[in-house]
Amino acid sequence: MKKLRVNVAGGYDILIEKGLISSCGKYIKAVKPCKKVCLVSDTNVYPIYGNTVKSSLENEGYDVFTYIYEAGEQSKTTDTVIKMVEFMSQNELTRGDLAVALGGGVCGDMTGFAAAIYLRGIDFVQIPTSLLAQVDSSVGGKTAVDLPTGKNLCGAFHQPALVLIDSNTLNTLTPHFFADGMAEAIKMGCIKSKSLFDKIADENADDIIDDIIFECVSLKAGVVERDEKEHGERALLNFGHTAGHAIEKLHNFTTISHGEAVGIGMVLVSKAAENNGLTKIGTAKRIADVLKKYNLPVSDTNSLKDIITAMNADKKRTGTGVKFVFISEIGKGFINPINNEDIPEFFGV
């Protein structure tokens, strides 16, 4: 078993091991020996892993109440979270009880947000089952839902009590969703580790996926420890996300996945940064080549003008502009604010 400690909000562990999900109750009991658990999952994940997790929790003496929502980004709304909170209240969970997120990034984001606002905050555990959640979203305490005006605009920072990563769950992912998670791993290499980027580019990710997961969460844990609430360095993790979230919004959060949109966003901003002398020439092509290797798109059907307009709802917006994340070269990210009136020209529109 691999173990990482994240030293924020009292600290919590990330445990990584194949087959871990079948004994999750034991590890959860060690950090949170409470009475009731609200197990949250979706209509795709619960039929595969729900009974295993529920049984493991019940074997440790927990009373388990299961909330299952319709799978997909379209469920990531304030309505769903309120229904979760009402479900917790109906089953009389106390402030000492626990929520457990079993699923991908949508599940973790919503369960964490529900846990943050129920009784002004209860603990929750992340059991990420998608690659995107394992390499990125399950670690760091960002919880949120989407609003009609944009992605992740309603949320809270709420760190998990424990993260349990079982890479065997990736065996049930479709190639599409495996690729979706690879976009976030590629992003981490772009901003923080040329060696990780090169490893993903030169080797077959399937063969080294445990190493990729461990390196990604190690890098992210370090960033979160140094900047928990995104006042500085943590904003680097948004590389590709400003344009990516805009692209998701233009597709109504249905016809393109998060990882696909982020990948397109990384290429788009890197091309613009190259044209403005901020990024080493050829960097956008290197990123695009690796994205293509993992069957991820590198361009979108929407016009650049429409994408820029949709960026106006980004949560990294300031009163006068947007804090864009760029890379000077692979492995070296930096933040560069651009005034609203200068954004079209910067992107060549």
PDB file of C-alpha atoms in Angstrom, residues 27-227:
ATOM      1  CA  TYR A  27      -9.809   2.076   6.982  1.00  0.00           C
ATOM      2  CA  ILE A  28     -12.748   4.444   7.384  1.00  0.00           C
ATOM      3  CA  LYS A  29     -13.482   3.112  10.894  1.00  0.00           C
ATOM      4  CA  ALA A  30      -9.884   3.837  11.884  1.00  0.00           C
ATOM      5  CA  VAL A  31     -10.353   7.557  11.223  1.00  0.00           C
ATOM      6  CA  LYS A  32     -14.098   7.987  11.853  1.00  0.00           C
ATOM      7  CA  PRO A  33     -15.707   5.496  14.271  1.00  0.00           C
ATOM      8  CA  CYS A  34     -19.191   7.031  14.148  1.00  0.00           C
ATOM      9  CA  LYS A  35     -22.683   5.506  13.968  1.00  0.00           C
ATOM     10  CA  LYS A  36     -24.230   6.532  10.635  1.00  0.00           C
ATOM     11  CA  VAL A  37     -22.921   6.829   7.096  1.00  0.00           C
ATOM     12  CA  CYS A  38     -24.619   8.438   4.117  1.00  0.00           C
ATOM     13  CA  LEU A  39     -23.203   6.574   1.117  1.00  0.00           C
ATOM     14  CA  VAL A  40     -23.576   8.650  -2.056  1.00  0.00           C
ATOM     15  CA  SER A  41     -23.144   7.170  -5.525  1.00  0.00           C
ATOM     16  CA  ASP A  42     -24.653   7.305  -9.004  1.00  0.00           C
ATOM     17  CA  THR A  43     -26.661   5.004 -11.255  1.00  0.00           C
ATOM     18  CA  ASN A  44     -23.527   3.849 -13.103  1.00  0.00           C
ATOM     19  CA  VAL A  45     -21.151   3.221 -10.217  1.00  0.00           C
ATOM     20  CA  TYR A  46     -23.428   1.892  -7.479  1.00  0.00           C
ATOM     21  CA  PRO A  47     -24.504  -1.275  -9.360  1.00  0.00           C
ATOM     22  CA  ILE A  48     -20.815  -2.192  -9.761  1.00  0.00           C
ATOM     23  CA  TYR A  49     -19.279  -1.279  -6.383  1.00  0.00           C
ATOM     24  CA  GLY A  50     -22.127  -0.186  -4.114  1.00  0.00           C
ATOM     25  CA  ASN A  51     -22.844  -3.500  -2.432  1.00  0.00           C
ATOM     26  CA  THR A  52     -19.129  -4.125  -1.811  1.00  0.00           C
ATOM     27  CA  VAL A  53     -18.698  -0.771  -0.089  1.00  0.00           C
ATOM     28  CA  LYS A  54     -21.991  -0.980   1.796  1.00  0.00           C
ATOM     29  CA  SER A  55     -21.166  -4.466   3.106  1.00  0.00           C
ATOM     30  CA  SER A  56     -17.683  -3.401   4.180  1.00  0.00           C
ATOM     31  CA  LEU A  57     -19.128  -0.453   6.087  1.00  0.00           C
ATOM     32  CA  GLU A  58     -21.859  -2.558   7.711  1.00  0.00           C
ATOM     33  CA  ASN A  59     -19.303  -5.184   8.739  1.00  0.00           C
ATOM     34  CA  GLU A  60     -17.611  -2.439  10.753  1.00  0.00           C
ATOM     35  CA  GLY A  61     -20.879  -1.623  12.535  1.00  0.00           C
ATOM     36  CA  TYR A  62     -22.049   1.402  10.571  1.00  0.00           C
ATOM     37  CA  ASP A  63     -25.706   2.088   9.821  1.00  0.00           C
ATOM     38  CA  VAL A  64     -25.579   2.854   6.099  1.00  0.00           C
ATOM     39  CA  PHE A  65     -28.112   5.038   4.272  1.00  0.00           C
ATOM     40  CA  THR A  66     -27.659   5.084   0.495  1.00  0.00           C
ATOM     41  CA  TYR A  67     -28.381   8.037  -1.782  1.00  0.00           C
ATOM     42  CA  ILE A  68     -28.170   7.306  -5.521  1.00  0.00           C
ATOM     43  CA  TYR A  69     -28.523  10.023  -8.167  1.00  0.00           C
ATOM     44  CA  GLU A  70     -28.677   9.920 -11.965  1.00  0.00           C
ATOM     45  CA  ALA A  71     -25.153   9.667 -13.378  1.00  0.00           C
ATOM     46  CA  GLY A  72     -23.769  12.582 -15.367  1.00  0.00           C
ATOM     47  CA  GLU A  73     -22.665  16.205 -15.129  1.00  0.00           C
ATOM     48  CA  GLN A  74     -26.278  17.284 -15.670  1.00  0.00           C
ATOM     49  CA  SER A  75     -26.996  16.125 -12.087  1.00  0.00           C
ATOM     50  CA  LYS A  76     -24.322  18.385 -10.627  1.00  0.00           C
ATOM     51  CA  THR A  77     -26.775  21.053  -9.503  1.00  0.00           C
ATOM     52  CA  THR A  78     -27.944  22.837  -6.377  1.00  0.00           C
ATOM     53  CA  ASP A  79     -31.191  20.817  -6.567  1.00  0.00           C
ATOM     54  CA  THR A  80     -29.320  17.518  -6.259  1.00  0.00           C
ATOM     55  CA  VAL A  81     -27.215  18.728  -3.355  1.00  0.00           C
ATOM     56  CA  ILE A  82     -30.263  20.017  -1.483  1.00  0.00           C
ATOM     57  CA  LYS A  83     -31.907  16.618  -1.957  1.00  0.00           C
ATOM     58  CA  MET A  84     -28.777  14.996  -0.512  1.00  0.00           C
ATOM     59  CA  VAL A  85     -28.836  17.304   2.490  1.00  0.00           C
ATOM     60  CA  GLU A  86     -32.539  16.630   3.038  1.00  0.00           C
ATOM     61  CA  PHE A  87     -31.847  12.884   2.817  1.00  0.00           C
ATOM     62  CA  MET A  88     -29.175  13.222   5.516  1.00  0.00           C
ATOM     63  CA  SER A  89     -31.594  15.129   7.717  1.00  0.00           C
ATOM     64  CA  GLN A  90     -34.436  12.646   7.164  1.00  0.00           C
ATOM     65  CA  ASN A  91     -32.115   9.852   8.300  1.00  0.00           C
ATOM     66  CA  GLU A  92     -31.034  11.891  11.326  1.00  0.00           C
ATOM     67  CA  LEU A  93     -27.318  12.051  10.673  1.00  0.00           C
ATOM     68  CA  THR A  94     -25.590  14.061  13.369  1.00  0.00           C
ATOM     69  CA  ARG A  95     -22.586  16.342  13.169  1.00  0.00           C
ATOM     70  CA  GLY A  96     -20.466  13.401  14.284  1.00  0.00           C
ATOM     71  CA  ASP A  97     -21.576  11.182  11.410  1.00  0.00           C
ATOM     72  CA  LEU A  98     -20.113  10.744   7.955  1.00  0.00           C
ATOM     73  CA  ALA A  99     -20.750  10.984   4.207  1.00  0.00           C
ATOM     74  CA  VAL A 100     -18.918   8.720   1.769  1.00  0.00           C
ATOM     75  CA  ALA A 101     -18.543   9.608  -1.926  1.00  0.00           C
ATOM     76  CA  LEU A 102     -18.335   6.530  -4.151  1.00  0.00           C
ATOM     77  CA  GLY A 103     -17.838   7.588  -7.741  1.00  0.00           C
ATOM     78  CA  GLY A 104     -16.080  10.008 -10.048  1.00  0.00           C
ATOM     79  CA  GLY A 105     -15.453  13.721  -9.848  1.00  0.00           C
ATOM     80  CA  VAL A 106     -19.112  14.715  -9.968  1.00  0.00           C
ATOM     81  CA  CYS A 107     -19.913  12.463  -7.020  1.00  0.00           C
ATOM     82  CA  GLY A 108     -16.977  13.699  -4.967  1.00  0.00           C
ATOM     83  CA  ASP A 109     -17.715  17.350  -5.699  1.00  0.00           C
ATOM     84  CA  MET A 110     -21.393  17.071  -4.769  1.00  0.00           C
ATOM     85  CA  THR A 111     -20.970  14.825  -1.725  1.00  0.00           C
ATOM     86  CA  GLY A 112     -18.230  17.063  -0.380  1.00  0.00           C
ATOM     87  CA  PHE A 113     -20.395  20.147  -0.862  1.00  0.00           C
ATOM     88  CA  ALA A 114     -23.382  18.491   0.814  1.00  0.00           C
ATOM     89  CA  ALA A 115     -21.126  17.484   3.716  1.00  0.00           C
ATOM     90  CA  ALA A 116     -19.808  21.044   3.939  1.00  0.00           C
ATOM     91  CA  ILE A 117     -23.252  22.603   4.320  1.00  0.00           C
ATOM     92  CA  TYR A 118     -25.184  19.933   6.266  1.00  0.00           C
ATOM     93  CA  LEU A 119     -25.237  21.008   9.944  1.00  0.00           C
ATOM     94  CA  ARG A 120     -22.575  23.563   8.914  1.00  0.00           C
ATOM     95  CA  GLY A 121     -20.159  20.755   8.158  1.00  0.00           C
ATOM     96  CA  ILE A 122     -19.763  16.993   8.650  1.00  0.00           C
ATOM     97  CA  ASP A 123     -16.839  14.783   7.645  1.00  0.00           C
ATOM     98  CA  PHE A 124     -16.714  12.940   4.345  1.00  0.00           C
ATOM     99  CA  VAL A 125     -14.554  10.289   2.709  1.00  0.00           C
ATOM    100  CA  GLN A 126     -13.605  10.088  -0.948  1.00  0.00           C
ATOM    101  CA  ILE A 127     -13.585   6.714  -2.761  1.00  0.00           C
ATOM    102  CA  PRO A 128     -12.848   7.850  -6.325  1.00  0.00           C
ATOM    103  CA  THR A 129     -13.646   5.310  -9.041  1.00  0.00           C
ATOM    104  CA  SER A 130     -12.677   7.301 -12.148  1.00  0.00           C
ATOM    105  CA  LEU A 131      -9.156   8.149 -13.265  1.00  0.00           C
ATOM    106  CA  LEU A 132      -9.952  11.864 -13.290  1.00  0.00           C
ATOM    107  CA  ALA A 133     -11.036  11.720  -9.654  1.00  0.00           C
ATOM    108  CA  GLN A 134      -8.086   9.523  -8.638  1.00  0.00           C
ATOM    109  CA  VAL A 135      -5.399  11.757 -10.149  1.00  0.00           C
ATOM    110  CA  ASP A 136      -7.032  15.080  -9.340  1.00  0.00           C
ATOM    111  CA  SER A 137     -10.451  15.960  -7.960  1.00  0.00           C
ATOM    112  CA  SER A 138     -10.601  13.628  -4.917  1.00  0.00           C
ATOM    113  CA  VAL A 139      -7.641  15.424  -3.319  1.00  0.00           C
ATOM    114  CA  GLY A 140      -7.644  19.003  -2.114  1.00  0.00           C
ATOM    115  CA  GLY A 141     -11.095  19.750  -0.735  1.00  0.00           C
ATOM    116  CA  LYS A 142     -12.640  21.649  -3.655  1.00  0.00           C
ATOM    117  CA  THR A 143     -16.362  20.907  -3.631  1.00  0.00           C
ATOM    118  CA  ALA A 144     -18.967  22.511  -5.870  1.00  0.00           C
ATOM    119  CA  VAL A 145     -21.934  22.293  -8.210  1.00  0.00           C
ATOM    120  CA  ASP A 146     -22.629  24.017 -11.514  1.00  0.00           C
ATOM    121  CA  LEU A 147     -24.949  26.970 -12.042  1.00  0.00           C
ATOM    122  CA  PRO A 148     -26.709  27.820 -15.321  1.00  0.00           C
ATOM    123  CA  THR A 149     -24.163  30.615 -15.746  1.00  0.00           C
ATOM    124  CA  GLY A 150     -21.090  28.411 -15.380  1.00  0.00           C
ATOM    125  CA  LYS A 151     -19.255  25.435 -13.935  1.00  0.00           C
ATOM    126  CA  ASN A 152     -18.427  25.007 -10.227  1.00  0.00           C
ATOM    127  CA  LEU A 153     -19.703  28.466  -9.298  1.00  0.00           C
ATOM    128  CA  CYS A 154     -21.435  27.307  -6.095  1.00  0.00           C
ATOM    129  CA  GLY A 155     -19.231  25.469  -3.624  1.00  0.00           C
ATOM    130  CA  ALA A 156     -16.912  25.417  -0.634  1.00  0.00           C
ATOM    131  CA  PHE A 157     -13.469  24.295   0.422  1.00  0.00           C
ATOM    132  CA  HIS A 158     -14.051  21.207   2.564  1.00  0.00           C
ATOM    133  CA  GLN A 159     -11.199  18.718   2.970  1.00  0.00           C
ATOM    134  CA  PRO A 160     -11.998  14.990   3.139  1.00  0.00           C
ATOM    135  CA  ALA A 161     -11.215  12.935   6.231  1.00  0.00           C
ATOM    136  CA  LEU A 162      -9.687  10.187   4.073  1.00  0.00           C
ATOM    137  CA  VAL A 163      -9.123   9.332   0.400  1.00  0.00           C
ATOM    138  CA  LEU A 164      -9.131   5.663  -0.660  1.00  0.00           C
ATOM    139  CA  ILE A 165      -7.835   4.965  -4.186  1.00  0.00           C
ATOM    140  CA  ASP A 166      -8.267   1.508  -5.724  1.00  0.00           C
ATOM    141  CA  SER A 167      -6.957   1.497  -9.298  1.00  0.00           C
ATOM    142  CA  ASN A 168      -8.766  -1.793  -9.954  1.00  0.00           C
ATOM    143  CA  THR A 169     -11.904   0.320 -10.364  1.00  0.00           C
ATOM    144  CA  LEU A 170     -10.401   1.669 -13.574  1.00  0.00           C
ATOM    145  CA  ASN A 171     -10.947  -1.761 -15.145  1.00  0.00           C
ATOM    146  CA  THR A 172     -14.649  -0.946 -15.464  1.00  0.00           C
ATOM    147  CA  LEU A 173     -14.098   2.432 -17.135  1.00  0.00           C
ATOM    148  CA  THR A 174     -14.794   2.814 -20.829  1.00  0.00           C
ATOM    149  CA  PRO A 175     -11.815   3.975 -22.962  1.00  0.00           C
ATOM    150  CA  HIS A 176     -13.547   7.363 -23.186  1.00  0.00           C
ATOM    151  CA  PHE A 177     -13.449   7.955 -19.438  1.00  0.00           C
ATOM    152  CA  PHE A 178      -9.942   6.569 -19.042  1.00  0.00           C
ATOM    153  CA  ALA A 179      -8.830   9.150 -21.620  1.00  0.00           C
ATOM    154  CA  ASP A 180     -10.841  11.790 -19.751  1.00  0.00           C
ATOM    155  CA  GLY A 181      -8.713  11.244 -16.656  1.00  0.00           C
ATOM    156  CA  MET A 182      -5.478  11.217 -18.635  1.00  0.00           C
ATOM    157  CA  ALA A 183      -6.122  14.848 -19.577  1.00  0.00           C
ATOM    158  CA  GLU A 184      -5.754  15.858 -15.918  1.00  0.00           C
ATOM    159  CA  ALA A 185      -2.584  13.767 -15.551  1.00  0.00           C
ATOM    160  CA  ILE A 186      -1.140  15.464 -18.642  1.00  0.00           C
ATOM    161  CA  LYS A 187      -2.099  18.827 -17.132  1.00  0.00           C
ATOM    162  CA  MET A 188      -0.168  18.039 -13.963  1.00  0.00           C
ATOM    163  CA  GLY A 189       2.903  17.199 -16.007  1.00  0.00           C
ATOM    164  CA  CYS A 190       2.531  20.435 -17.949  1.00  0.00           C
ATOM    165  CA  ILE A 191       2.514  22.674 -14.883  1.00  0.00           C
ATOM    166  CA  LYS A 192       4.676  20.776 -12.400  1.00  0.00           C
ATOM    167  CA  SER A 193       6.718  17.883 -13.775  1.00  0.00           C
ATOM    168  CA  LYS A 194       8.412  17.478 -17.147  1.00  0.00           C
ATOM    169  CA  SER A 195       9.419  13.947 -16.125  1.00  0.00           C
ATOM    170  CA  LEU A 196       5.764  12.998 -15.555  1.00  0.00           C
ATOM    171  CA  PHE A 197       4.789  14.540 -18.899  1.00  0.00           C
ATOM    172  CA  ASP A 198       7.580  12.670 -20.690  1.00  0.00           C
ATOM    173  CA  LYS A 199       6.606   9.411 -18.990  1.00  0.00           C
ATOM    174  CA  ILE A 200       3.003   9.801 -20.168  1.00  0.00           C
ATOM    175  CA  ALA A 201       4.206  10.747 -23.657  1.00  0.00           C
ATOM    176  CA  ASP A 202       6.770   7.962 -24.032  1.00  0.00           C
ATOM    177  CA  GLU A 203       5.127   5.020 -22.272  1.00  0.00           C
ATOM    178  CA  ASN A 204       1.727   3.341 -22.250  1.00  0.00           C
ATOM    179  CA  ALA A 205      -0.249   4.807 -19.351  1.00  0.00           C
ATOM    180  CA  ASP A 206      -2.123   1.513 -18.825  1.00  0.00           C
ATOM    181  CA  ASP A 207       1.156  -0.158 -17.901  1.00  0.00           C
ATOM    182  CA  ILE A 208       2.210   2.423 -15.304  1.00  0.00           C
ATOM    183  CA  ILE A 209      -1.111   3.779 -14.089  1.00  0.00           C
ATOM    184  CA  ASP A 210      -0.399   3.263 -10.366  1.00  0.00           C
ATOM    185  CA  ASP A 211       2.820   5.276 -10.713  1.00  0.00           C
ATOM    186  CA  ILE A 212       0.967   8.028 -12.592  1.00  0.00           C
ATOM    187  CA  ILE A 213      -1.754   8.209  -9.923  1.00  0.00           C
ATOM    188  CA  PHE A 214       0.799   8.337  -7.090  1.00  0.00           C
ATOM    189  CA  GLU A 215       2.879  11.047  -8.748  1.00  0.00           C
ATOM    190  CA  CYS A 216      -0.166  13.179  -9.579  1.00  0.00           C
ATOM    191  CA  VAL A 217      -1.612  13.071  -6.062  1.00  0.00           C
ATOM    192  CA  SER A 218       1.846  13.638  -4.541  1.00  0.00           C
ATOM    193  CA  LEU A 219       2.294  16.775  -6.618  1.00  0.00           C
ATOM    194  CA  LYS A 220      -1.221  17.989  -5.882  1.00  0.00           C
ATOM    195  CA  ALA A 221      -0.918  17.284  -2.144  1.00  0.00           C
ATOM    196  CA  GLY A 222       2.169  19.476  -2.032  1.00  0.00           C
ATOM    197  CA  VAL A 223       0.392  22.313  -3.809  1.00  0.00           C
ATOM    198  CA  VAL A 224      -2.644  22.065  -1.517  1.00  0.00           C
ATOM    199  CA  GLU A 225      -0.459  22.109   1.598  1.00  0.00           C
ATOM    200  CA  ARG A 226       1.248  25.290   0.438  1.00  0.00           C
ATOM    201  CA  ASP A 227      -1.931  27.024  -0.759  1.00  0.00           C
TER     202      ASP A 227
END
